[in-house]
Short mmCIF file of C-alpha atoms and ligand atoms in Angstrom, two decimals:
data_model
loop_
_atom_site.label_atom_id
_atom_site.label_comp_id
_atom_site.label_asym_id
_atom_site.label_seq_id
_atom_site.Cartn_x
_atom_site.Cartn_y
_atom_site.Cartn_z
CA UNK A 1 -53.97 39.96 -116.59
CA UNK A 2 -54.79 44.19 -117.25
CA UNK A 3 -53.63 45.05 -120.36
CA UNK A 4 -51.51 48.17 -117.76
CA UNK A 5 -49.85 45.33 -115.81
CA UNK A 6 -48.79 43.44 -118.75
CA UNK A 7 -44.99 44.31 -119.83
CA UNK A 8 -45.06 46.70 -122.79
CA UNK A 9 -43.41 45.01 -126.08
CA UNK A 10 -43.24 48.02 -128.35
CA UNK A 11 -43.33 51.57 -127.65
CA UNK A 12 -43.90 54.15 -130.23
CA UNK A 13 -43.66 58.15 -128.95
CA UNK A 14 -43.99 60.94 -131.32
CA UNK A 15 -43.91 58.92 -134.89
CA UNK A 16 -44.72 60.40 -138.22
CA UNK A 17 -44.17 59.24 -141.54
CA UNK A 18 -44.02 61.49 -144.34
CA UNK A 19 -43.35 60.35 -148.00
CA UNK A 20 -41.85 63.10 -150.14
CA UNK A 21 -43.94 66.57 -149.15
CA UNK A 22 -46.69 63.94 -148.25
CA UNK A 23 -47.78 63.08 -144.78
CA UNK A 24 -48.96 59.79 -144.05
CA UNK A 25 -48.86 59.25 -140.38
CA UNK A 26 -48.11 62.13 -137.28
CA UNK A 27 -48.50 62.38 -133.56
CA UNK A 28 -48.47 58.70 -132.69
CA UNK A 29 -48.05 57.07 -129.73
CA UNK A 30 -48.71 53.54 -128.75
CA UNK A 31 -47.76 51.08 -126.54
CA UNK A 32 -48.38 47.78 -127.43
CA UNK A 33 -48.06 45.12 -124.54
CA UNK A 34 -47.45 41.48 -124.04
CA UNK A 35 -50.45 39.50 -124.89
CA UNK A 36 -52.34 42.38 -126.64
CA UNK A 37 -54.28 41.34 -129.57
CA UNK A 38 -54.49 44.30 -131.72
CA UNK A 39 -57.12 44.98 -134.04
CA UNK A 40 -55.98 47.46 -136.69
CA UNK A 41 -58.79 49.26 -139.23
CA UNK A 42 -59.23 52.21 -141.07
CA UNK A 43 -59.76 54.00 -144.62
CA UNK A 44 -57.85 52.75 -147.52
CA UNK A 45 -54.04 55.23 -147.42
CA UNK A 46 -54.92 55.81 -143.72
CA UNK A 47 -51.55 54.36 -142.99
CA UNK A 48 -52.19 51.05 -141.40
CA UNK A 49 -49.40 49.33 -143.40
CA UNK A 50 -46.79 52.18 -142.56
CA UNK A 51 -47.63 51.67 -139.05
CA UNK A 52 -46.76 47.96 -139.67
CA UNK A 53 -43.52 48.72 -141.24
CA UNK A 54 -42.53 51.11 -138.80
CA UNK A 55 -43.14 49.38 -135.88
CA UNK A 56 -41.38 46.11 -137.67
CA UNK A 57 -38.42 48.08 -138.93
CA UNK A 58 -39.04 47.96 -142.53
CA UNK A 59 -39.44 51.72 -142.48
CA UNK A 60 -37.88 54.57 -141.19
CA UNK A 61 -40.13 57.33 -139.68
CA UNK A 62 -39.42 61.01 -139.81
CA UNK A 63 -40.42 61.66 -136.98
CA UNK A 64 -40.47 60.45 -132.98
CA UNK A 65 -39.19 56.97 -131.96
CA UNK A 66 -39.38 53.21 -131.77
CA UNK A 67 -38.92 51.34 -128.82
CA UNK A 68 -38.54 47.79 -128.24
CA UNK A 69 -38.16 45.98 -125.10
CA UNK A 70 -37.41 42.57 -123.64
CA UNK A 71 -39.56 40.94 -120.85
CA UNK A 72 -38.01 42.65 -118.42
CA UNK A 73 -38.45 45.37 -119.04
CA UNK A 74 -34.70 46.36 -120.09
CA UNK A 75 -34.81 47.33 -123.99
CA UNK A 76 -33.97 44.95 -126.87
CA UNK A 77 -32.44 45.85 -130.44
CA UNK A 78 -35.11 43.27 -131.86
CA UNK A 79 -37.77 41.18 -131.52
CA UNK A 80 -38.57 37.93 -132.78
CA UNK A 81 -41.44 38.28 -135.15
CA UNK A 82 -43.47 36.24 -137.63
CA UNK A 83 -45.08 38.87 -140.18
CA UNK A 84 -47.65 38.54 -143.11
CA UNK A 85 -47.04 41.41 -145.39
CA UNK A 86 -50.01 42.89 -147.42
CA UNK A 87 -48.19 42.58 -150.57
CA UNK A 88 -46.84 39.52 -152.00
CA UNK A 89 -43.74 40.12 -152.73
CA UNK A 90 -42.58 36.83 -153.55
CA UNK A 91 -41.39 37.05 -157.77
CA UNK A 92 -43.36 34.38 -159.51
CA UNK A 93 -40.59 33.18 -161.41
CA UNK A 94 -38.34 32.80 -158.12
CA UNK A 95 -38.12 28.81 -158.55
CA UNK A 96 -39.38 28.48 -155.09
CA UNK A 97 -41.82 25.49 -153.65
CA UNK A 98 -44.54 25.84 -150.82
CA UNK A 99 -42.41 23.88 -148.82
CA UNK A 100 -39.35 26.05 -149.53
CA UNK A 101 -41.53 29.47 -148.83
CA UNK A 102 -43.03 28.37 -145.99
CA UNK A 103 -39.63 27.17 -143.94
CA UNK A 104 -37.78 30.36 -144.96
CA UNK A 105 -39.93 31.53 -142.08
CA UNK A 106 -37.26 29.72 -139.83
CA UNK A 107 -34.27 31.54 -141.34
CA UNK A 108 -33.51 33.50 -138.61
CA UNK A 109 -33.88 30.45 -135.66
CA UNK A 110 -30.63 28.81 -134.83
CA UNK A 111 -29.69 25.29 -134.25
CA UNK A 112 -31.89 23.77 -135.81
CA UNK A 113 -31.45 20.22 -137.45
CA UNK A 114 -33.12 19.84 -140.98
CA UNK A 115 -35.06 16.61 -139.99
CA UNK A 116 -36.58 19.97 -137.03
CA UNK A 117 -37.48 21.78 -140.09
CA UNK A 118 -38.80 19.25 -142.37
CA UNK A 119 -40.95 18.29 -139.53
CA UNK A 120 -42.11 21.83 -138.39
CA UNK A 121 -43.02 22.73 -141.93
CA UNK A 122 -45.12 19.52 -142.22
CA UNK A 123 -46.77 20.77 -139.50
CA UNK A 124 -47.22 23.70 -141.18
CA UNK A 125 -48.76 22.66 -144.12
CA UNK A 126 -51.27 20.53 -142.83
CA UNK A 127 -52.35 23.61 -140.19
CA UNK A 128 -52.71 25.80 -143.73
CA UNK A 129 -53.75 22.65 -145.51
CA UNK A 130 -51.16 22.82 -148.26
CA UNK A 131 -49.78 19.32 -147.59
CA UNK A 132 -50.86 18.16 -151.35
CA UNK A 133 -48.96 21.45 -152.91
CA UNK A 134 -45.70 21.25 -150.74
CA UNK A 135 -43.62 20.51 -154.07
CA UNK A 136 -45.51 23.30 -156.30
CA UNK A 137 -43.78 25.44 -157.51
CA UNK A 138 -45.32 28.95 -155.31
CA UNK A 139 -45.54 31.05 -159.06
CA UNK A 140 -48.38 28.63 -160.12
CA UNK A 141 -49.97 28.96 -157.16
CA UNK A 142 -53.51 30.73 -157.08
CA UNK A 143 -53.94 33.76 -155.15
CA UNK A 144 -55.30 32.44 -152.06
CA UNK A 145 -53.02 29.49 -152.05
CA UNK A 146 -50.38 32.14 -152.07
CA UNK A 147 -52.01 33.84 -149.10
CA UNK A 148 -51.84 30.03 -147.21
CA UNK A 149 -47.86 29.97 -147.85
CA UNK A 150 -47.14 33.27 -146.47
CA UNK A 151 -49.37 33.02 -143.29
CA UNK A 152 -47.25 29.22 -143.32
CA UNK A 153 -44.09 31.18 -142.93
CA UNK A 154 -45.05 34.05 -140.77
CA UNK A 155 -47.00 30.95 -138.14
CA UNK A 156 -43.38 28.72 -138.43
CA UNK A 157 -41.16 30.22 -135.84
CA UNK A 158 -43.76 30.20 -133.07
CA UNK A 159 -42.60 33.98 -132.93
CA UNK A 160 -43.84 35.59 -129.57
CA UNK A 161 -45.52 38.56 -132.03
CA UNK A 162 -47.09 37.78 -135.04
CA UNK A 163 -48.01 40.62 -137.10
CA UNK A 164 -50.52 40.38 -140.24
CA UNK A 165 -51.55 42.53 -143.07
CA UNK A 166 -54.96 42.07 -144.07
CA UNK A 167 -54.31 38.07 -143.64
CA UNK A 168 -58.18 37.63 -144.81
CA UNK A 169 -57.12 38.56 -148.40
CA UNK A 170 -57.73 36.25 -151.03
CA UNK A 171 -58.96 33.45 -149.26
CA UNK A 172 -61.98 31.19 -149.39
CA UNK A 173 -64.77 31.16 -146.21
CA UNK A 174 -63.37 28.01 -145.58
CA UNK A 175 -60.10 29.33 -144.48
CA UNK A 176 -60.96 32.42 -143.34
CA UNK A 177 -62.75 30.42 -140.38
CA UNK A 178 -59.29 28.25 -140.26
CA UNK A 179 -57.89 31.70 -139.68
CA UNK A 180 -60.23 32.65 -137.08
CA UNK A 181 -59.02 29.03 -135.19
CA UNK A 182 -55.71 29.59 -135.70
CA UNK A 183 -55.84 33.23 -134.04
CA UNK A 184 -57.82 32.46 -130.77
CA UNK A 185 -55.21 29.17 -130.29
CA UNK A 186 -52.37 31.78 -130.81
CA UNK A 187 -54.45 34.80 -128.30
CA UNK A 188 -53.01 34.79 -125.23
CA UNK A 189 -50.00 33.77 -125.46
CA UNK A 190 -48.19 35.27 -128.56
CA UNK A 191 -48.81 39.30 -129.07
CA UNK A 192 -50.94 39.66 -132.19
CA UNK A 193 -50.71 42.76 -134.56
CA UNK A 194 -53.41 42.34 -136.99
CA UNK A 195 -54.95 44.98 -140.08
CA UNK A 196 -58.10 43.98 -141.56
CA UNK A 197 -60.92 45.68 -143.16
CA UNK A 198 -63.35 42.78 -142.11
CA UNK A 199 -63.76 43.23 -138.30
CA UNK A 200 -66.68 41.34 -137.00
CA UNK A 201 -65.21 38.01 -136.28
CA UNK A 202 -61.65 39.40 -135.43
CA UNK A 203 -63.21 42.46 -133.02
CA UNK A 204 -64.54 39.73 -130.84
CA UNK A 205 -60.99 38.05 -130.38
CA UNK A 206 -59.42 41.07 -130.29
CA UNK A 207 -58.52 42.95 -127.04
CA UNK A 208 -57.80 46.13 -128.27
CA UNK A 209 -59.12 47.57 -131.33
CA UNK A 210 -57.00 51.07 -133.22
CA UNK A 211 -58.33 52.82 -135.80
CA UNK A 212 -55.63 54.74 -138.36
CA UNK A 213 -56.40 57.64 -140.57
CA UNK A 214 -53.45 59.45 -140.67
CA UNK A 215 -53.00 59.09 -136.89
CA UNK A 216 -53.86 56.50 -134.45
CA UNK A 217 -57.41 56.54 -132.57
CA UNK A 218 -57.39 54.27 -129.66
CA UNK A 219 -60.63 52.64 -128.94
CA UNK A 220 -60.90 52.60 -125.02
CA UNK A 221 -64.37 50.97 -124.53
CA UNK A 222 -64.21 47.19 -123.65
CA UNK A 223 -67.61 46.38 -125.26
CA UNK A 224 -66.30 48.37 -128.52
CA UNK A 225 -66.89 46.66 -131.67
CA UNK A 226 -65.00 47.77 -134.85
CA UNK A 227 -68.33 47.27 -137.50
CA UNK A 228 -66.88 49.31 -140.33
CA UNK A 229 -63.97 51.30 -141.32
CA UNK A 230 -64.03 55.50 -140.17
CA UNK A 231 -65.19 57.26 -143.41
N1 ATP B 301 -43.41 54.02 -151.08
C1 ATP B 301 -44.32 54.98 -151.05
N2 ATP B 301 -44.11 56.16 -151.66
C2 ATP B 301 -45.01 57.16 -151.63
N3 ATP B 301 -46.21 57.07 -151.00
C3 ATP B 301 -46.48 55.91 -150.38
C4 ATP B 301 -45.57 54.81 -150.36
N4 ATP B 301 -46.12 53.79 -149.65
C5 ATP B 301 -47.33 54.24 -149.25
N5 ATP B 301 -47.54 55.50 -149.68
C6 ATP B 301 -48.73 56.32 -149.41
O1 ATP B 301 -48.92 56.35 -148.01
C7 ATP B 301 -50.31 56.35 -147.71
C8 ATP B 301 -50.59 55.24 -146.70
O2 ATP B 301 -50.39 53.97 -147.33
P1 ATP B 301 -50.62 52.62 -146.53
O3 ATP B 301 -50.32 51.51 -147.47
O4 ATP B 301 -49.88 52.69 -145.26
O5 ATP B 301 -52.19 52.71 -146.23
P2 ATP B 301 -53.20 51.59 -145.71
O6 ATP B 301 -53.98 52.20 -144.60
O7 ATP B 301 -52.47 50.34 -145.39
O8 ATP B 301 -54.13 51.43 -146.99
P3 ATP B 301 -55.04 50.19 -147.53
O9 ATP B 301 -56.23 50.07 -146.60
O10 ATP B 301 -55.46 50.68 -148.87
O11 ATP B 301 -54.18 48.97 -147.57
C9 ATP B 301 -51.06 56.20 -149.02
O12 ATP B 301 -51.54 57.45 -149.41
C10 ATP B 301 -49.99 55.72 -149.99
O13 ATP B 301 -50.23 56.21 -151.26
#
């Protein structure tokens, strides 16, 4: 289906973000829609993560407004959402497993039974491959397996968005094509939100490609291709 016919998910009209006398983001507006995939790029500060966090809730802009709405059409206080921040912001000496990490992604579903859980975050860990550390504890964990976990809890709830930071961070070529599966299985049916700096695989997938430098640039061109970031 056009991306125009599609329901829009999220609106944003007017947002800016400014952080003490400094301004990070102004002027945006964006609608994302059901089914978008979302390709997010741009300099390093350009503001792709505060666009994240605004649009998830996780930060307040100074400007302009939010808008979420339900599929149809009438708006909705929230959205279900699995997220992959950029920052791991899980303390290393929180006695946590992989296990534990990755099912805390199903804190927010309801009535669910814990053999559901246990068997969804099996599922889980074999789709990240973590099966063999599911008891380790996650602060002796190397970076990348970190990385694994987190994507693990933001995939969990089947959430109809998924957004990532930078999910190609840390890990191995290996993965990173396991990433690339998991995406285009997910494309199409859940709304993907996704920052990277490393576009060529994911500008393919993607349907609509935004590049943030203090504002948003849409990219209107079908055939675009995101090949590095605006300098
Ligand atoms: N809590 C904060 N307090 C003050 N300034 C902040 C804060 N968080 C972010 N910033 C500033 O906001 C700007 C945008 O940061 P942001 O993390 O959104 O950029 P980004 O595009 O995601 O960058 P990168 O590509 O390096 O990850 C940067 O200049 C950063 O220093």
């Amino acid at each position: 289906m056009d991306k125009q016919q599609r329901p829009v998910l999220i609106s944003m009209r007017g947002v800016g973000l400014r952080h003490g006398l400094r301004r990070v983001l102004s002027g945006v507006d964006l609608d994302i829609h059901r089914g978008d995939f979302m390709a997010i790029t741009g300099p390093n500060g350009g503001g792709k993560t505060s666009l994240l966090r605004i649009i998830l809730r996780l930060l307040r802009p100074s400007e302009g407004e939010v808008a979420y709405f339900a599929a149809d059409g009438s708006r909705a206080d929230r959205l279900d959402v699995g997220y992959l921040p950029q920052k791991n912001t899980i303390d290393s000496h929180f006695p946590l497993t992989v296990s534990e990490v990755v099912a805390s992604g199903l804190l927010g579903c309801r009535g669910m039974s814990r053999k559901d859980v246990e068997e969804r975050t099996n599922a889980i860990l074999r789709t990240i491959g973590m099966e063999r550390h599911a008891s380790q504890p996650i602060g002796r964990l190397s970076g990348g397996q970190v990385q694994r976990s987190l994507l693990g809890r933001a995939l969990i709830s089947e959430a109809p968005l998924l957004i990532l930071d930078e999910p190609l961070s840390y890990v191995d070529k290996h993965f990173e094509q396991r990433i690339y599966e998991i995406l285009r299985e997910k494309a199409g049916n859940t709304t993907i939100v996704l920052v990277s700096h490393e576009m060529t695989a994911i500008a393919a997938m993607a349907t609509r490609h935004i590049i943030v430098d203090g504002t948003v640039h849409v990219c209107h061109s079908d055939n675009h291709r995101v090949v590095c970031d605006c300098g």
